[in-house]
Structures are given as structure tokens and as C-alpha cells.
mmCIF file of C-alpha atoms in Angstrom:
data_model
loop_
_atom_site.group_PDB
_atom_site.id
_atom_site.type_symbol
_atom_site.label_atom_id
_atom_site.label_comp_id
_atom_site.label_asym_id
_atom_site.label_seq_id
_atom_site.Cartn_x
_atom_site.Cartn_y
_atom_site.Cartn_z
ATOM 1 C CA UNK A 35 24.507 139.169 16.822
ATOM 2 C CA UNK A 36 28.060 139.929 17.524
ATOM 3 C CA UNK A 37 28.298 137.569 20.381
ATOM 4 C CA UNK A 38 26.716 134.981 18.485
ATOM 5 C CA UNK A 39 28.990 135.080 15.435
ATOM 6 C CA UNK A 40 32.059 135.319 18.062
ATOM 7 C CA UNK A 41 31.050 132.104 19.857
ATOM 8 C CA UNK A 42 30.114 130.388 16.359
ATOM 9 C CA UNK A 43 33.864 131.111 15.252
ATOM 10 C CA UNK A 44 35.120 130.159 18.621
ATOM 11 C CA UNK A 45 33.457 126.751 18.653
ATOM 12 C CA UNK A 46 34.358 126.032 15.083
ATOM 13 C CA UNK A 47 37.956 126.781 15.907
ATOM 14 C CA UNK A 48 38.231 124.135 18.657
ATOM 15 C CA UNK A 49 36.196 121.795 16.476
ATOM 16 C CA UNK A 50 39.012 122.201 13.920
ATOM 17 C CA UNK A 51 41.690 122.000 16.450
ATOM 18 C CA UNK A 52 40.330 118.756 17.922
ATOM 19 C CA UNK A 53 40.204 117.370 14.437
ATOM 20 C CA UNK A 54 43.962 118.333 13.782
ATOM 21 C CA UNK A 55 45.044 116.601 16.976
ATOM 22 C CA UNK A 56 43.006 113.278 16.409
ATOM 23 C CA UNK A 57 43.957 113.248 12.678
ATOM 24 C CA UNK A 58 47.556 113.661 13.562
ATOM 25 C CA UNK A 59 47.546 110.759 15.992
ATOM 26 C CA UNK A 60 45.562 108.602 13.520
ATOM 27 C CA UNK A 61 48.273 109.249 10.884
ATOM 28 C CA UNK A 62 51.031 108.199 13.111
ATOM 29 C CA UNK A 63 49.202 105.216 14.454
ATOM 30 C CA UNK A 64 47.828 103.912 11.213
ATOM 31 C CA UNK A 65 50.673 104.490 8.741
ATOM 32 C CA UNK A 66 53.694 104.541 11.030
ATOM 33 C CA UNK A 67 53.070 101.950 13.682
ATOM 34 C CA UNK A 68 52.048 104.179 16.698
ATOM 35 C CA UNK A 69 54.007 105.306 19.617
ATOM 36 C CA UNK A 70 56.783 104.432 22.120
ATOM 37 C CA UNK A 71 59.273 106.415 24.154
ATOM 38 C CA UNK A 72 62.288 104.281 23.174
ATOM 39 C CA UNK A 73 64.458 106.140 20.655
ATOM 40 C CA UNK A 74 63.032 104.369 17.747
ATOM 41 C CA UNK A 75 60.777 105.722 14.837
ATOM 42 C CA UNK A 76 57.846 105.206 17.181
ATOM 43 C CA UNK A 77 59.440 107.762 19.448
ATOM 44 C CA UNK A 78 59.705 110.197 16.475
ATOM 45 C CA UNK A 79 55.855 109.786 15.865
ATOM 46 C CA UNK A 80 55.349 111.752 19.159
ATOM 47 C CA UNK A 81 57.050 114.752 17.408
ATOM 48 C CA UNK A 82 54.389 115.712 14.964
ATOM 49 C CA UNK A 83 51.526 114.986 17.616
ATOM 50 C CA UNK A 84 53.023 117.035 20.385
ATOM 51 C CA UNK A 85 53.988 119.964 17.839
ATOM 52 C CA UNK A 86 50.348 120.164 16.587
ATOM 53 C CA UNK A 87 49.031 119.960 20.184
ATOM 54 C CA UNK A 88 51.415 122.300 21.849
ATOM 55 C CA UNK A 89 52.704 124.721 19.117
ATOM 56 C CA UNK A 90 49.499 125.076 17.373
ATOM 57 C CA UNK A 91 46.299 124.128 19.336
ATOM 58 C CA UNK A 92 47.402 125.169 22.992
ATOM 59 C CA UNK A 93 49.429 128.078 21.835
ATOM 60 C CA UNK A 94 46.230 129.296 19.921
ATOM 61 C CA UNK A 95 44.234 128.723 23.038
ATOM 62 C CA UNK A 96 46.536 130.746 25.231
ATOM 63 C CA UNK A 97 46.438 133.518 22.500
ATOM 64 C CA UNK A 98 42.688 133.668 22.654
ATOM 65 C CA UNK A 99 42.087 133.995 26.367
ATOM 66 C CA UNK A 100 41.570 137.662 26.194
ATOM 67 C CA UNK A 101 39.093 137.342 23.340
ATOM 68 C CA UNK A 102 36.532 135.642 25.769
ATOM 69 C CA UNK A 103 33.969 138.308 26.705
ATOM 70 C CA UNK A 104 34.044 136.951 30.244
ATOM 71 C CA UNK A 105 37.518 138.155 30.553
ATOM 72 C CA UNK A 106 36.634 141.697 29.965
ATOM 73 C CA UNK A 107 35.220 142.473 33.311
ATOM 74 C CA UNK A 108 36.477 141.944 36.836
ATOM 75 C CA UNK A 109 40.050 141.227 37.808
ATOM 76 C CA UNK A 110 42.506 140.658 35.017
ATOM 77 C CA UNK A 111 45.147 138.754 37.041
ATOM 78 C CA UNK A 112 43.231 135.258 37.081
ATOM 79 C CA UNK A 113 43.094 135.646 33.200
ATOM 80 C CA UNK A 114 46.956 136.500 32.975
ATOM 81 C CA UNK A 115 47.562 133.543 34.782
ATOM 82 C CA UNK A 116 45.589 131.289 32.585
ATOM 83 C CA UNK A 117 47.139 132.907 29.497
ATOM 84 C CA UNK A 118 50.661 132.229 30.969
ATOM 85 C CA UNK A 119 49.836 128.626 32.208
ATOM 86 C CA UNK A 120 48.272 127.621 28.861
ATOM 87 C CA UNK A 121 51.495 128.981 27.027
ATOM 88 C CA UNK A 122 53.774 127.228 29.522
ATOM 89 C CA UNK A 123 51.965 123.936 28.931
ATOM 90 C CA UNK A 124 52.122 124.550 25.171
ATOM 91 C CA UNK A 125 55.983 125.193 25.504
ATOM 92 C CA UNK A 126 56.509 122.108 27.603
ATOM 93 C CA UNK A 127 54.860 119.826 25.022
ATOM 94 C CA UNK A 128 56.799 121.511 22.352
ATOM 95 C CA UNK A 129 60.058 120.784 24.072
ATOM 96 C CA UNK A 130 58.998 117.129 24.570
ATOM 97 C CA UNK A 131 58.344 117.137 20.789
ATOM 98 C CA UNK A 132 61.912 118.288 20.112
ATOM 99 C CA UNK A 133 63.226 115.707 22.510
ATOM 100 C CA UNK A 134 61.451 112.959 20.572
ATOM 101 C CA UNK A 135 62.987 113.914 17.394
ATOM 102 C CA UNK A 136 66.455 114.674 18.651
ATOM 103 C CA UNK A 137 66.560 111.195 20.570
ATOM 104 C CA UNK A 138 65.480 109.499 17.515
ATOM 105 C CA UNK A 139 68.192 111.111 15.394
ATOM 106 C CA UNK A 140 70.881 110.343 17.865
ATOM 107 C CA UNK A 141 69.930 106.713 18.033
ATOM 108 C CA UNK A 142 69.538 106.402 14.249
ATOM 109 C CA UNK A 143 72.790 108.466 13.677
ATOM 110 C CA UNK A 144 70.842 111.230 11.688
ATOM 111 C CA UNK A 145 72.250 114.809 11.620
ATOM 112 C CA UNK A 146 70.051 117.358 13.323
ATOM 113 C CA UNK A 147 68.935 120.774 12.113
ATOM 114 C CA UNK A 148 69.735 120.544 8.442
ATOM 115 C CA UNK A 149 66.457 121.025 6.727
ATOM 116 C CA UNK A 150 64.336 124.278 6.286
ATOM 117 C CA UNK A 151 61.698 122.671 8.452
ATOM 118 C CA UNK A 152 64.034 122.335 11.318
ATOM 119 C CA UNK A 153 65.496 125.738 11.022
ATOM 120 C CA UNK A 154 61.825 127.180 11.054
ATOM 121 C CA UNK A 155 60.928 124.987 13.884
ATOM 122 C CA UNK A 156 63.951 125.996 16.053
ATOM 123 C CA UNK A 157 63.446 129.691 15.316
ATOM 124 C CA UNK A 158 59.743 129.428 16.370
ATOM 125 C CA UNK A 159 60.645 127.594 19.445
ATOM 126 C CA UNK A 160 63.419 130.149 20.324
ATOM 127 C CA UNK A 161 60.939 133.116 19.866
ATOM 128 C CA UNK A 162 58.267 131.257 21.935
ATOM 129 C CA UNK A 163 60.731 131.028 24.911
ATOM 130 C CA UNK A 164 61.628 134.642 24.554
ATOM 131 C CA UNK A 165 57.985 135.604 24.124
ATOM 132 C CA UNK A 166 57.059 133.570 27.354
ATOM 133 C CA UNK A 167 60.006 135.099 29.524
ATOM 134 C CA UNK A 168 59.121 138.542 28.426
ATOM 135 C CA UNK A 169 55.488 138.071 29.115
ATOM 136 C CA UNK A 170 56.050 136.540 32.578
ATOM 137 C CA UNK A 171 58.587 139.198 33.648
ATOM 138 C CA UNK A 172 56.940 142.276 32.421
ATOM 139 C CA UNK A 173 53.082 141.498 32.440
ATOM 140 C CA UNK A 174 52.764 138.991 35.092
ATOM 141 C CA UNK A 175 55.139 139.917 37.855
ATOM 142 C CA UNK A 176 54.068 143.176 39.621
ATOM 143 C CA UNK A 177 57.383 145.069 39.383
ATOM 144 C CA UNK A 178 56.987 146.627 35.964
ATOM 145 C CA UNK A 179 55.558 150.072 35.482
ATOM 146 C CA UNK A 180 52.424 150.806 33.502
ATOM 147 C CA UNK A 181 54.569 152.925 31.142
ATOM 148 C CA UNK A 182 56.853 149.810 30.423
ATOM 149 C CA UNK A 183 53.901 147.543 29.889
ATOM 150 C CA UNK A 184 52.218 150.033 27.526
ATOM 151 C CA UNK A 185 55.528 150.243 25.618
ATOM 152 C CA UNK A 186 56.015 146.581 25.319
ATOM 153 C CA UNK A 187 52.483 145.340 24.896
ATOM 154 C CA UNK A 188 52.306 146.080 21.038
ATOM 155 C CA UNK A 189 55.633 143.966 20.732
ATOM 156 C CA UNK A 190 54.329 141.318 22.739
ATOM 157 C CA UNK A 191 51.193 141.104 20.654
ATOM 158 C CA UNK A 192 53.123 141.452 17.399
ATOM 159 C CA UNK A 193 55.521 138.538 18.078
ATOM 160 C CA UNK A 194 52.391 136.536 19.336
ATOM 161 C CA UNK A 195 51.023 136.565 15.803
ATOM 162 C CA UNK A 196 54.423 136.084 14.232
ATOM 163 C CA UNK A 197 55.040 132.905 16.343
ATOM 164 C CA UNK A 198 51.652 131.427 15.592
ATOM 165 C CA UNK A 199 52.332 132.142 11.853
ATOM 166 C CA UNK A 200 55.719 130.432 12.004
ATOM 167 C CA UNK A 201 54.260 127.502 13.971
ATOM 168 C CA UNK A 202 51.795 126.815 11.222
ATOM 169 C CA UNK A 203 54.658 127.099 8.637
ATOM 170 C CA UNK A 204 56.726 124.742 10.746
ATOM 171 C CA UNK A 205 53.958 122.092 10.942
ATOM 172 C CA UNK A 206 53.074 122.397 7.215
ATOM 173 C CA UNK A 207 56.665 122.036 6.279
ATOM 174 C CA UNK A 208 57.065 119.172 8.666
ATOM 175 C CA UNK A 209 54.128 117.250 7.135
ATOM 176 C CA UNK A 210 55.513 117.681 3.802
ATOM 177 C CA UNK A 211 58.904 116.471 4.765
ATOM 178 C CA UNK A 212 57.595 113.560 6.555
ATOM 179 C CA UNK A 213 55.783 112.443 3.305
ATOM 180 C CA UNK A 214 58.779 112.874 1.151
ATOM 181 C CA UNK A 215 60.884 110.734 3.594
ATOM 182 C CA UNK A 216 58.256 108.085 4.115
ATOM 183 C CA UNK A 217 57.006 107.735 0.567
ATOM 184 C CA UNK A 218 60.545 108.052 -1.134
ATOM 185 C CA UNK A 219 60.750 104.367 -1.668
ATOM 186 C CA UNK A 220 57.196 103.335 -1.632
ATOM 187 C CA UNK A 221 55.517 101.197 -4.218
ATOM 188 C CA UNK A 222 53.238 104.349 -4.821
ATOM 189 C CA UNK A 223 55.306 107.440 -4.492
ATOM 190 C CA UNK A 224 54.244 110.750 -3.327
ATOM 191 C CA UNK A 225 53.613 112.057 -6.920
ATOM 192 C CA UNK A 226 50.989 109.313 -7.517
ATOM 193 C CA UNK A 227 49.114 110.464 -4.217
ATOM 194 C CA UNK A 228 48.586 107.372 -2.291
ATOM 195 C CA UNK A 229 46.179 107.351 0.623
ATOM 196 C CA UNK A 230 48.661 108.587 3.019
ATOM 197 C CA UNK A 231 49.695 111.536 0.823
ATOM 198 C CA UNK A 232 45.917 112.499 0.519
ATOM 199 C CA UNK A 233 45.336 112.142 4.274
ATOM 200 C CA UNK A 234 48.395 113.969 5.298
ATOM 201 C CA UNK A 235 47.766 116.833 2.674
ATOM 202 C CA UNK A 236 44.206 117.193 3.839
ATOM 203 C CA UNK A 237 45.649 117.364 7.431
ATOM 204 C CA UNK A 238 47.922 120.155 6.449
ATOM 205 C CA UNK A 239 45.027 122.084 4.706
ATOM 206 C CA UNK A 240 43.139 121.794 8.086
ATOM 207 C CA UNK A 241 46.038 123.167 10.070
ATOM 208 C CA UNK A 242 46.071 126.152 7.759
ATOM 209 C CA UNK A 243 42.320 126.816 7.945
ATOM 210 C CA UNK A 244 42.718 126.389 11.795
ATOM 211 C CA UNK A 245 45.525 129.043 11.905
ATOM 212 C CA UNK A 246 43.650 131.422 9.519
ATOM 213 C CA UNK A 247 40.654 131.215 11.855
ATOM 214 C CA UNK A 248 42.764 131.895 14.875
ATOM 215 C CA UNK A 249 44.287 135.128 13.233
ATOM 216 C CA UNK A 250 40.929 136.304 12.176
ATOM 217 C CA UNK A 251 39.568 136.197 15.746
ATOM 218 C CA UNK A 252 42.746 137.738 16.998
ATOM 219 C CA UNK A 253 42.459 140.643 14.452
ATOM 220 C CA UNK A 254 38.849 141.570 14.583
ATOM 221 C CA UNK A 255 38.916 144.836 16.490
ATOM 222 C CA UNK A 256 35.532 144.437 18.085
ATOM 223 C CA UNK A 257 36.576 141.223 19.651
ATOM 224 C CA UNK A 258 39.622 142.352 21.347
ATOM 225 C CA UNK A 259 39.595 143.185 25.287
ATOM 226 C CA UNK A 260 38.812 146.893 25.704
ATOM 227 C CA UNK A 261 41.161 149.066 27.918
ATOM 228 C CA UNK A 262 39.522 149.954 31.082
ATOM 229 C CA UNK A 263 36.689 152.567 30.557
ATOM 230 C CA UNK A 264 37.048 152.382 26.709
ATOM 231 C CA UNK A 265 34.195 149.913 25.672
ATOM 232 C CA UNK A 266 32.851 151.392 22.563
ATOM 233 C CA UNK A 267 30.307 150.796 19.984
ATOM 234 C CA UNK A 268 32.824 148.801 17.933
ATOM 235 C CA UNK A 269 33.235 146.312 20.869
ATOM 236 C CA UNK A 270 29.708 145.162 21.442
ATOM 237 C CA UNK A 271 30.392 141.523 22.890
ATOM 238 C CA UNK A 272 30.317 142.461 26.480
ATOM 239 C CA UNK A 273 27.113 144.381 26.250
ATOM 240 C CA UNK A 274 25.569 141.566 23.942
ATOM 241 C CA UNK A 275 26.464 139.005 26.598
ATOM 242 C CA UNK A 276 25.046 140.808 29.422
#
């Protein structure tokens, strides 16, 4: 039963993640003219898509690698490498998302980093970079002692959850900010809930549900990878999957 509930949650999560990505692309395509890497508003349109893909969906995928029961048995190194590689890909896409918005601001002579959304985003990306570097140096490279890894593991896990939470907050505030700007001079303003506002608000709620489900999977103790030789009755997934 436990393994079925895990996989039900897992597949529901990735359906939600795929929906978040598709709906963000659709929003930018339908209401904002699509995409072009040319410094115009069409370049900006890459920003929300890349942030949702990198900072939310792929970041979550990397965070959940060790929740897969298949990762509980056998060598841990391949799973470490997968965890690090997914995080690195998420970080690269996130940086490209920042490049898109900064290039658009530079060409349009718009100031950078003045809004709460931008502050949240930059803090999130900075913590993400520090987290990845710490994880690579301490947990992937072979030089660190078991004592050091045991000491830093709770810190690494804690900041992983914090970064995910900040990522969700950054995306939600970004959706809200984009709607305020794009509907500021519209015939039907944001307060009258035009079609774009309803669509983007629904997208934001979907991102929140996705984030909450990720946090739920991360925090269920019976779904965590057990330490070697410590599989207990509270961690039945490996037994159920055998």
C-alpha cells in the first residue's frame, strides 16, 4: 500500500509539473507574442518559462531523487551524480532566465532589481549556487570525511527545502508582477479579472499545489532514503517494492 501511495503521489506530481510548464509557455505565446532571443519583450517571455522549468520543476526533480525506492539499494554514487546533474541543469536554465530579463531591461532601459520579486529571485539563485557548490564539494567529491558529511547533511537538506520554498514564492510574485504590468493600461484591468488574469492566477495556484506536493513527499519520513542497515517498519517502500 505504501509503495502504491508513493507512486500515485509521484506521478501526480510530474503531471502537475508538466502542466505548469505547458501553461506558462501557452501564456507567453497566446497573450505576449511568443519567443525570440533578441532583447525585446519576446526575449523576456523566456524568463517565466525558464524559471518555472529550472527553479521549480527540475529543482524539485533533483530534490526527489533519493525518494525513489530504487535509489535505496546498491551504490549511492550514480544517484548522487544524477542529483547533482539535475540540479546543475536546473541552475543553468535559471541563469538563462536571468539573462533573458536582464538583456530585455538593458535594451529597454528599465532598472534592474528594484522590486520585491527581483530581490526574492536573486536571493533564491544565490542560495541555489551556494547549495550546489557545497553539495558538489562535500558530498560528491571523495575528500570529505564521514564526520563532515554527517555534520553538513542536515544543513544541506534544510536549505534545499528553503530554496524550493523561495522558488515558489519568487514564481508566484513574478506572475503577479507580470499581470500588474501587462494589464495596467488594458481595456479590462486586472481588478476586473480578464481572461489572462484568470489564466495566470490559475497557473500560480497550480505552481503552489505542485510545491506543496513536493514538500509533502520530501517530509514524509517513511519515504526518505534510510541510512545503511537502518530500514525500519516506518520505511516500508523498499520491502513493498521487492
